[in-house]
Backbone as JSON, one array per atom type, in Angstrom:
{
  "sequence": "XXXXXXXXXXXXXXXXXXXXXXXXXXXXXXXXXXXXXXXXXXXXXXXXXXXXXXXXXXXXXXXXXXXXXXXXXXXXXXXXXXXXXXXXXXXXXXXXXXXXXXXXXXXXXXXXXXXXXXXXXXXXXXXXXXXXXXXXXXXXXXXXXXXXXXXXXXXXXXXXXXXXXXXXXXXXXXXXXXXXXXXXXXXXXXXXXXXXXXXXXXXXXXXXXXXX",
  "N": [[12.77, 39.58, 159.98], [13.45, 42.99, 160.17], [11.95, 46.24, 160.35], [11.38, 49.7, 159.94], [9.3, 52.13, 160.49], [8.99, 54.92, 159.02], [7.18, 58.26, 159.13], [6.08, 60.99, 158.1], [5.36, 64.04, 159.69], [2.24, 65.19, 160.5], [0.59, 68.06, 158.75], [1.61, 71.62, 159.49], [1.42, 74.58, 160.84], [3.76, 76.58, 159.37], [4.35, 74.47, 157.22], [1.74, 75.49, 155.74], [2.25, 78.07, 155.64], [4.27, 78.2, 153.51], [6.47, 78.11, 154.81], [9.8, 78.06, 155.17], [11.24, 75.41, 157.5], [13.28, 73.92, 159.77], [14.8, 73.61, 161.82], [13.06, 75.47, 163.56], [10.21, 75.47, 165.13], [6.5, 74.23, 164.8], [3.2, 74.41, 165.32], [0.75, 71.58, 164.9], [-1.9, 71.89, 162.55], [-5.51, 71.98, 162.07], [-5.94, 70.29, 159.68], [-3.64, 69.04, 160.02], [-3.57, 67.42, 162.56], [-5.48, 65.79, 161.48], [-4.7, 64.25, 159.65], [-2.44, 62.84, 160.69], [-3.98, 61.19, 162.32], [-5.25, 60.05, 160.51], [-3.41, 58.35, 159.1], [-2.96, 56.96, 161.81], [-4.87, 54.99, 161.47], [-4.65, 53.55, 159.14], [-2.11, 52.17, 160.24], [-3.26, 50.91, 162.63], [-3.37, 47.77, 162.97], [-0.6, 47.23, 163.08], [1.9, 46.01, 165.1], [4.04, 47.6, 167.09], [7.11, 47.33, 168.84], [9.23, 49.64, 169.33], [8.75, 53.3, 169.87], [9.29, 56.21, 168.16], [10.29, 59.72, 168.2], [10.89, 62.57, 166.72], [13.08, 65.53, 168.28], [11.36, 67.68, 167.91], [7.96, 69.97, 168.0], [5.69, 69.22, 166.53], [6.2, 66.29, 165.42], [6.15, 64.79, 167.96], [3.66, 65.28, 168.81], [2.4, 64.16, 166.59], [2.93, 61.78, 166.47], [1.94, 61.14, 169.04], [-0.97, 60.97, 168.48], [-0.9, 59.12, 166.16], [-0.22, 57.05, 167.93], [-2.21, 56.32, 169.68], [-4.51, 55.54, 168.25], [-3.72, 53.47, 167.49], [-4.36, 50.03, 167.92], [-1.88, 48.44, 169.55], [-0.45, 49.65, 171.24], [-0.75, 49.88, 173.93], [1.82, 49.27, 176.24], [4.16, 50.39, 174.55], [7.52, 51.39, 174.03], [8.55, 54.66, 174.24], [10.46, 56.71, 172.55], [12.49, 59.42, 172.12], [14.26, 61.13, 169.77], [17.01, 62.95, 168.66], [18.56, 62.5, 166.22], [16.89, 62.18, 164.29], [15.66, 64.77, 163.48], [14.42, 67.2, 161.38], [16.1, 68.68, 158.13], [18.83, 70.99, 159.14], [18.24, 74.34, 158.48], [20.05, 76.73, 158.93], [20.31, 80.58, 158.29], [18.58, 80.08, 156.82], [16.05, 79.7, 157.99], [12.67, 80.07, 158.52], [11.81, 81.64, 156.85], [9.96, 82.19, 153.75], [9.54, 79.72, 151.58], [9.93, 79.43, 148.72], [11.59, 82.16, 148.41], [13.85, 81.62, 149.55], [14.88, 79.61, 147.83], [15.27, 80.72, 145.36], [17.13, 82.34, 146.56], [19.33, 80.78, 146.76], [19.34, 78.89, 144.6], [19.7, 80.89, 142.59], [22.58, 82.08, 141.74], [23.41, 79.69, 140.95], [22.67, 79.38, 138.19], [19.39, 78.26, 138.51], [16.31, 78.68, 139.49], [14.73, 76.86, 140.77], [14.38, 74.52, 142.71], [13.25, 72.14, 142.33], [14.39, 71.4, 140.13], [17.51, 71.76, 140.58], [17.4, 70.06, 142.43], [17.64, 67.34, 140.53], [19.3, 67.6, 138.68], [21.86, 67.91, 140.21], [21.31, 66.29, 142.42], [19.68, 65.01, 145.48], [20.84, 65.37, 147.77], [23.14, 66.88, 147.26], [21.99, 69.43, 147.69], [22.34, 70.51, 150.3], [24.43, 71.82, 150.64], [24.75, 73.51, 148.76], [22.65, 75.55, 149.98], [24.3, 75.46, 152.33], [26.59, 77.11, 151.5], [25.44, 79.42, 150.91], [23.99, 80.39, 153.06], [24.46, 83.14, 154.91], [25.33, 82.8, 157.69], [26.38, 80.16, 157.06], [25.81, 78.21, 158.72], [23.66, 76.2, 157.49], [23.25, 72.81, 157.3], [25.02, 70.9, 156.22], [26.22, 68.27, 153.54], [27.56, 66.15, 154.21], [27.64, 65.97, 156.91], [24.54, 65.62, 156.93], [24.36, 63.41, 156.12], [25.64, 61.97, 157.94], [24.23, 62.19, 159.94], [22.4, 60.81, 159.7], [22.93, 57.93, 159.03], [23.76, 57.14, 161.69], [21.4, 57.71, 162.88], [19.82, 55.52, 161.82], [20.95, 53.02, 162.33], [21.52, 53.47, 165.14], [18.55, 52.95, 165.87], [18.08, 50.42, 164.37], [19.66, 48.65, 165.79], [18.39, 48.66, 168.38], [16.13, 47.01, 167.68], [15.21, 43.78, 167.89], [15.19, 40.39, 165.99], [12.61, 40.42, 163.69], [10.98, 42.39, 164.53], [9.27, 46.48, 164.85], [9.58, 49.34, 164.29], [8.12, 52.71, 164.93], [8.75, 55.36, 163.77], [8.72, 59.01, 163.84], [9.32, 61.76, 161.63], [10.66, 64.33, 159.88], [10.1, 65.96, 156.2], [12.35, 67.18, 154.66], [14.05, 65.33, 155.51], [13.11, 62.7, 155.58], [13.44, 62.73, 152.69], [15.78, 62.52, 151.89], [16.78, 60.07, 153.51], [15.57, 58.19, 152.04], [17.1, 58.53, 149.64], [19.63, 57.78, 150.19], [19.48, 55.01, 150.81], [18.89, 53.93, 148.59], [19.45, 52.49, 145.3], [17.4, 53.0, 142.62], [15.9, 55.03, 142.5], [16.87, 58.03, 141.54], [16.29, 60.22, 141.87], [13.94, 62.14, 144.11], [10.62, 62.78, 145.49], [8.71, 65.02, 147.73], [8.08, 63.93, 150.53], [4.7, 63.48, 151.46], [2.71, 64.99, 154.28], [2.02, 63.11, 156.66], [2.47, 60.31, 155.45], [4.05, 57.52, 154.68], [6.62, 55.74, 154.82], [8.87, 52.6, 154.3], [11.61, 50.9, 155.88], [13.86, 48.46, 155.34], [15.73, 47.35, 157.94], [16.94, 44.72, 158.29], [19.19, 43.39, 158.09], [21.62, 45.11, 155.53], [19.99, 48.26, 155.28], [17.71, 48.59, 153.26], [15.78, 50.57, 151.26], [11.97, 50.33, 151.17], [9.4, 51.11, 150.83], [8.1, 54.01, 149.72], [6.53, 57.18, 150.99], [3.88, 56.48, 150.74]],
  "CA": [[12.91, 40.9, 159.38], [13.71, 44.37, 160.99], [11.52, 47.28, 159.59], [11.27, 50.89, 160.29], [8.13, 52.88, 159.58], [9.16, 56.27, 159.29], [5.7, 58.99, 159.21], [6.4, 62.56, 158.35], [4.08, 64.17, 160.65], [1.37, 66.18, 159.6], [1.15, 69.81, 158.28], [1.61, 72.6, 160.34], [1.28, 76.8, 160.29], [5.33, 77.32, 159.01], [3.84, 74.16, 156.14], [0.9, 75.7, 155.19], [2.59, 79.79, 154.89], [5.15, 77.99, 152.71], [8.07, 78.57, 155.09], [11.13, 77.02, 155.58], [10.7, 74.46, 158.73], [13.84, 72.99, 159.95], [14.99, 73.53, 163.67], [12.36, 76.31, 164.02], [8.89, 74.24, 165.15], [4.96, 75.2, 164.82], [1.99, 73.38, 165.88], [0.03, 70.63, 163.62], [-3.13, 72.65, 161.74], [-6.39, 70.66, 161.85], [-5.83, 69.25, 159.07], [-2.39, 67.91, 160.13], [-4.26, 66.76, 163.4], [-6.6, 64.7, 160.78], [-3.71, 63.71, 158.56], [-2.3, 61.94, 161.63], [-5.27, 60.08, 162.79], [-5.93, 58.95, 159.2], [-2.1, 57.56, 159.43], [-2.8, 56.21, 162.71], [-5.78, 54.16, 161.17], [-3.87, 52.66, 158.38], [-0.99, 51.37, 160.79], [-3.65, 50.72, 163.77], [-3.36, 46.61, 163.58], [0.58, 47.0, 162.61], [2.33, 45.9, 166.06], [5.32, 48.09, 167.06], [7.93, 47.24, 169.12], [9.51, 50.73, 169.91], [7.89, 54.07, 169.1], [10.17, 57.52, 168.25], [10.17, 60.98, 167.61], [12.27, 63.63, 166.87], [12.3, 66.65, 170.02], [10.32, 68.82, 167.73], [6.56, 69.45, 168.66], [5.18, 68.31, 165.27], [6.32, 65.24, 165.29], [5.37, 64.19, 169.18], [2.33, 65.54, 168.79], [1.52, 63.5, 165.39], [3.04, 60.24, 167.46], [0.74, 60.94, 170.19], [-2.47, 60.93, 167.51], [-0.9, 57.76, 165.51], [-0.48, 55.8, 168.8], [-3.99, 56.46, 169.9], [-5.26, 55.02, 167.13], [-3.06, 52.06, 167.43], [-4.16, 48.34, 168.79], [-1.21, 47.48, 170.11], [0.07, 50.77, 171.67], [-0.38, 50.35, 175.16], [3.04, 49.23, 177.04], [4.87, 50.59, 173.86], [8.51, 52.04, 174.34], [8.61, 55.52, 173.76], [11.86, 57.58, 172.93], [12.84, 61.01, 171.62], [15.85, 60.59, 168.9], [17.33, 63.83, 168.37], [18.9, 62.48, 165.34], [15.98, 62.06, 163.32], [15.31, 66.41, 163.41], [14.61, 67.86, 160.48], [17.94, 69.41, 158.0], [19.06, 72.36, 159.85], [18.4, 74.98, 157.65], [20.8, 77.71, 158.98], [19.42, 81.47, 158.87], [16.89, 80.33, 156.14], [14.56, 79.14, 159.26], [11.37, 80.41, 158.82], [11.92, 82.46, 155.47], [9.18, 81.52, 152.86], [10.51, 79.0, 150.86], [10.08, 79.91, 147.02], [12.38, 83.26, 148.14], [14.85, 81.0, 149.67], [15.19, 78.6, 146.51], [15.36, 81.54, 144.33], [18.73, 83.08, 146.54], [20.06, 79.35, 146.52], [19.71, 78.77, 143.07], [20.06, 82.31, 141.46], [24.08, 82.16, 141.16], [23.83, 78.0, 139.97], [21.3, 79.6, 137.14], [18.63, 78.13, 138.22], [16.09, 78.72, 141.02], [13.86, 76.11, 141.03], [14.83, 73.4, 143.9], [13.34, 70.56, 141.82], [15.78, 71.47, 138.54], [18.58, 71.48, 140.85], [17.55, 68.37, 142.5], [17.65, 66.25, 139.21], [20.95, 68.17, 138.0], [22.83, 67.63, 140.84], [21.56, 65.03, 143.43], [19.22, 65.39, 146.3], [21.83, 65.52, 149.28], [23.85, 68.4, 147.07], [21.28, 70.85, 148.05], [22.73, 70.47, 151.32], [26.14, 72.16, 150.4], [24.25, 74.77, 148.05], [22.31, 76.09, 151.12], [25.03, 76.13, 153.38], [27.25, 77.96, 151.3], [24.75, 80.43, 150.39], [23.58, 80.41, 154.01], [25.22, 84.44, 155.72], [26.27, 82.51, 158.66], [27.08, 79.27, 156.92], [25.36, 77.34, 160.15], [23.0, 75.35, 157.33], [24.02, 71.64, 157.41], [25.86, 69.94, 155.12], [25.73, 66.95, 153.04], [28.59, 65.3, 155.11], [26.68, 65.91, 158.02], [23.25, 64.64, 157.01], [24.59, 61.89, 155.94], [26.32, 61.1, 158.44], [23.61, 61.99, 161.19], [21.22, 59.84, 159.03], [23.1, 56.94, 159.09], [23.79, 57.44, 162.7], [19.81, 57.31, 163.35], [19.27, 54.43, 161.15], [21.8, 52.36, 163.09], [20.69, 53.8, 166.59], [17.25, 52.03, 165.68], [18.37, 49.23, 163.91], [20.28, 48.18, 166.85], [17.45, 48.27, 169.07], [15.34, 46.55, 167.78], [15.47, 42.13, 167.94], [15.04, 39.98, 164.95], [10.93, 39.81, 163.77], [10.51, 43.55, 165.72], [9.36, 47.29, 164.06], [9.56, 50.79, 164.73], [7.29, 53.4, 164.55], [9.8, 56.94, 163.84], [7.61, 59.73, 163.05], [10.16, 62.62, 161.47], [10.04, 65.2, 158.49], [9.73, 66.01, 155.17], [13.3, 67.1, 153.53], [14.95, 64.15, 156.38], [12.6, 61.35, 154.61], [13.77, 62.63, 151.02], [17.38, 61.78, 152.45], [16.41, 58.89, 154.0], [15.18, 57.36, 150.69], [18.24, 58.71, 148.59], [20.55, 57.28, 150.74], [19.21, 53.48, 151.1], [18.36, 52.92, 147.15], [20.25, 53.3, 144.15], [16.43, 52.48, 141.93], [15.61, 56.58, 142.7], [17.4, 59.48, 141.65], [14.7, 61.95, 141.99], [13.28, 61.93, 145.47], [10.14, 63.66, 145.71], [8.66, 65.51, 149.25], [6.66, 63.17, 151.21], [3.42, 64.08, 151.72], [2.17, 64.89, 155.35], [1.4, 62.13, 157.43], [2.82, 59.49, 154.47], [4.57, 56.01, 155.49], [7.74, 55.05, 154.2], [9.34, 51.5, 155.12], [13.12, 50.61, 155.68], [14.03, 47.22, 156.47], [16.95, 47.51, 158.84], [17.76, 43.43, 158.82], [20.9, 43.5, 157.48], [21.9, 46.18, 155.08], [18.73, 48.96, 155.6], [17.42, 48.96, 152.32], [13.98, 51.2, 151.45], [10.77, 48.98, 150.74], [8.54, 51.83, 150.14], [8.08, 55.46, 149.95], [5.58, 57.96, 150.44], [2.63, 55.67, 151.05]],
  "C": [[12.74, 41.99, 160.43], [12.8, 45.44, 160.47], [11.56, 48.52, 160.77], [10.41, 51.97, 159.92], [8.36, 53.5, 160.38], [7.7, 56.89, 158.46], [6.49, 60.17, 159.27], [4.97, 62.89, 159.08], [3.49, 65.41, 159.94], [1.29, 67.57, 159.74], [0.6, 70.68, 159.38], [1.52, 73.98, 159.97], [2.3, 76.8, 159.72], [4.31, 76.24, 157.49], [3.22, 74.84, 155.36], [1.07, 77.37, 154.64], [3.34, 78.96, 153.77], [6.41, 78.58, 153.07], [8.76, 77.54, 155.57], [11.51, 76.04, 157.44], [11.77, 73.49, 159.07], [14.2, 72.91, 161.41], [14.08, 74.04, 164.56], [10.71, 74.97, 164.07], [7.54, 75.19, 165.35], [4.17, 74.1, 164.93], [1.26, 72.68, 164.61], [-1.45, 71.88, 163.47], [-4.09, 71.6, 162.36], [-6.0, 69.75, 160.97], [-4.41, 68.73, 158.88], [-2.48, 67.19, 161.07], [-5.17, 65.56, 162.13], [-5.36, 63.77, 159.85], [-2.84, 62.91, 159.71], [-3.31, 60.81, 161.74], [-5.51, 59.17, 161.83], [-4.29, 57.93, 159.1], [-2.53, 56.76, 160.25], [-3.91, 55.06, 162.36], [-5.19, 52.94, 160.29], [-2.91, 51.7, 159.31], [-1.91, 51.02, 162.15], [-3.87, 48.89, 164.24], [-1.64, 46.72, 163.22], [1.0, 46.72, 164.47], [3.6, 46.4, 166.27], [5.99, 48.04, 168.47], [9.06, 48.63, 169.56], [9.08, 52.46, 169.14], [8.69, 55.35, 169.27], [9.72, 58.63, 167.62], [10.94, 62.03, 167.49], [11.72, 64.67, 168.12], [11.53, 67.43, 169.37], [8.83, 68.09, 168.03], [5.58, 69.04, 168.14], [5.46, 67.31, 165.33], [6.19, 64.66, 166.96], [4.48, 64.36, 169.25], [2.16, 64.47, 167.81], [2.25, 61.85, 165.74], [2.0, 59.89, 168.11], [-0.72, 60.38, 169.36], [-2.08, 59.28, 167.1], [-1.07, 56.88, 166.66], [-1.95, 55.61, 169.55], [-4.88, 56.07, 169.38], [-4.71, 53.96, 166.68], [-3.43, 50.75, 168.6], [-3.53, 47.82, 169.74], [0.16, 48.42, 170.78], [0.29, 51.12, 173.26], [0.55, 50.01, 176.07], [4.12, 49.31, 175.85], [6.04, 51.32, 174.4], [8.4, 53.19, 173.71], [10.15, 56.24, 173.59], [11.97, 58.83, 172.23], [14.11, 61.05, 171.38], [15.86, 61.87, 168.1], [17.57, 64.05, 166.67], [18.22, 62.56, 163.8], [15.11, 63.48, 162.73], [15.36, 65.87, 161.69], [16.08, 68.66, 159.97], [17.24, 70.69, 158.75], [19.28, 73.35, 158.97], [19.65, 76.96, 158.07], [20.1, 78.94, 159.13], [18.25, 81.42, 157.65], [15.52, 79.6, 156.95], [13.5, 80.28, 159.04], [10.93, 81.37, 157.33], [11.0, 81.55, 154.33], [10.48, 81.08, 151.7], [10.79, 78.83, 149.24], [11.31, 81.4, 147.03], [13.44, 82.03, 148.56], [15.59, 80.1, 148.8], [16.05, 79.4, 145.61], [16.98, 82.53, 144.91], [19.36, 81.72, 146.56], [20.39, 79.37, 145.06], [19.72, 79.7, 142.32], [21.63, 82.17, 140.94], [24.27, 80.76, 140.63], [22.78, 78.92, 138.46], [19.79, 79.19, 137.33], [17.87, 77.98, 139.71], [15.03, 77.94, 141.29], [14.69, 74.71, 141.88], [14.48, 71.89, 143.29], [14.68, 70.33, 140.7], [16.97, 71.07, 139.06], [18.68, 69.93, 141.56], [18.35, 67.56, 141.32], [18.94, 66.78, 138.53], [21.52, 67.45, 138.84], [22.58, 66.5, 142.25], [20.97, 65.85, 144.76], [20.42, 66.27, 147.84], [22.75, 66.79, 148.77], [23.25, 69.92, 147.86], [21.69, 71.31, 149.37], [24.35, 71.28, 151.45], [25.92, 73.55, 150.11], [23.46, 75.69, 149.13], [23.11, 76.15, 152.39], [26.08, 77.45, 152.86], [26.71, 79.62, 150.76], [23.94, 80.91, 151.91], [24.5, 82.12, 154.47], [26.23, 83.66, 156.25], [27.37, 80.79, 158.37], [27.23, 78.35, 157.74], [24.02, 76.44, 159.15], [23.61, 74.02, 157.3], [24.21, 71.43, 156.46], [25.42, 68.96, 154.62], [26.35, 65.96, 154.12], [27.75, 65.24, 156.31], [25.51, 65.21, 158.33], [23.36, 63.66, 157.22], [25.05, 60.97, 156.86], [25.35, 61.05, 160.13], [22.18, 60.6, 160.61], [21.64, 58.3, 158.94], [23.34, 56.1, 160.8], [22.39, 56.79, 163.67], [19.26, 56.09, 162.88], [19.77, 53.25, 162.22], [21.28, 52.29, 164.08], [19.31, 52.48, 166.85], [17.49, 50.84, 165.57], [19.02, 48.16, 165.38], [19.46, 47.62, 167.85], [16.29, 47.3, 169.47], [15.68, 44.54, 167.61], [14.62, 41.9, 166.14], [13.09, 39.96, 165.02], [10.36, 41.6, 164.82], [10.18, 44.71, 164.61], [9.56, 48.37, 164.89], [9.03, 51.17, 164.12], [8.64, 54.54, 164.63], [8.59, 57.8, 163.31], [9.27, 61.17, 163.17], [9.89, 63.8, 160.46], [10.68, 65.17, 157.8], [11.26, 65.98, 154.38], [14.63, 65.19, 154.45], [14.35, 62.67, 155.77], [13.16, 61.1, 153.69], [14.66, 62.02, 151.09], [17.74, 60.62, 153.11], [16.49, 57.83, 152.55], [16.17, 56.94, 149.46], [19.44, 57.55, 148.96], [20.51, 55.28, 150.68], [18.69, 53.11, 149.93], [18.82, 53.57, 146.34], [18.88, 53.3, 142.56], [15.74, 54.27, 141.5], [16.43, 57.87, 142.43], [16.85, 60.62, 141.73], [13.98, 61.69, 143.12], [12.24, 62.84, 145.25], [9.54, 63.85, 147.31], [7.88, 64.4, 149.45], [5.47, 64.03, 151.21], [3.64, 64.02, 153.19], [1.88, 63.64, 155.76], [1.37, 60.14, 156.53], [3.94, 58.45, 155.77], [5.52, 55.67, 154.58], [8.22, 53.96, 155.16], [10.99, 51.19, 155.0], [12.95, 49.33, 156.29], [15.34, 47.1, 156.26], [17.72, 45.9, 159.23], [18.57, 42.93, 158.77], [20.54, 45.13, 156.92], [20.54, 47.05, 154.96], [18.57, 49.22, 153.7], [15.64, 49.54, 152.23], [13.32, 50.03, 150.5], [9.79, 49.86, 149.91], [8.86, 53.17, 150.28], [7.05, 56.38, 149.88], [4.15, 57.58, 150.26], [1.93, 56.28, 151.84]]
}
């Protein structure tokens, strides 16, 4: 078996105002420094085989903490996999994210981001925020999808039969993660901080867990 333990990394200043956090990056809080560590405890006898992060500085930082607190961490492969960013939210970067919902979903009727979830399908929201985006530079569904399968692969590839990966990435890139590899879920909810989802990549990547 192949697995892939993906770790949203823990909460940061843009998290904790309640702003929109996708290309734009901010430093882990304490308690997203602690929300690491307590990750890195849980997975600290797991043995990993290659260890990633997206280039933002939340998620190398909350690598650095998990592998520090890992057993079997010291001649680990490290890499930095672009693909695994956070969605690119266009010019709603940094804009608190209850106003941003509310100009998204004002012209569908409805401005709550979970409602439209469960109407229309996690990965839609990805269409509804670009086209509501000024510049129309938020990403797409086509896009996600297709950088998400992209990253899955990337990994998958890498790794030998009986091997894992550690990915540490974020929060709306998990949800899409999850949607994508199980038809058992139509309602994705956010990860939590510093949460453990599993893919096993040994053939067809199907999700194991979520949100652990």
């Amino acid at each position: 078996m192949k697995k892939i333990y993906f770790v949203r990394h823990g909460q940061t200043l843009l998290n904790r105002f309640n702003r929109m956090q996708g290309w734009v990056d901010s430093p882990l809080t304490e308690k997203g420094e602690t929300q690491a560590a307590s990750t890195g405890k849980k997975l600290e006898n797991v043995h990993f085989d290659l260890a990633v992060s997206s280039d933002m500085m939340r998620a190398i930082h909350t690598l650095d903490i998990i592998l520090e607190n890992n057993h079997h961490s010291k001649n680990i492969t490290r890499e930095i996999h672009k693909d695994v960013r956070e969605i690119y939210f266009g010019s709603f970067e940094g804009v608190d994210s209850t106003l941003t919902w509310n100009i998204i979903g004002g012209p569908l009727g409805n401005h709550s981001q979970d409602a439209l979830i469960k109407q229309y399908g996690l990965i839609k929201m990805r269409d509804f925020m670009h086209d509501a985006d000024p510049f129309h530079e938020a990403e797409t569904a086509a896009q996600l999808e297709t950088r998400i399968k992209a990253s899955v692969k990337h990994i998958q590839d890498e790794l030998e039969d009986g091997q894992s990966a550690l990915v540490v990435s974020h929060g709306t890139f998990l949800r899409n993660v999850a949607s994508l590899y199980t038809d058992k879920v139509p309602y994705v909810e956010q990860p939590n901080n510093g949460s453990i989802t599993i893919l096993d990549v040994t053939n067809k990547p199907t999700l194991v867990s979520y949100n652990q």
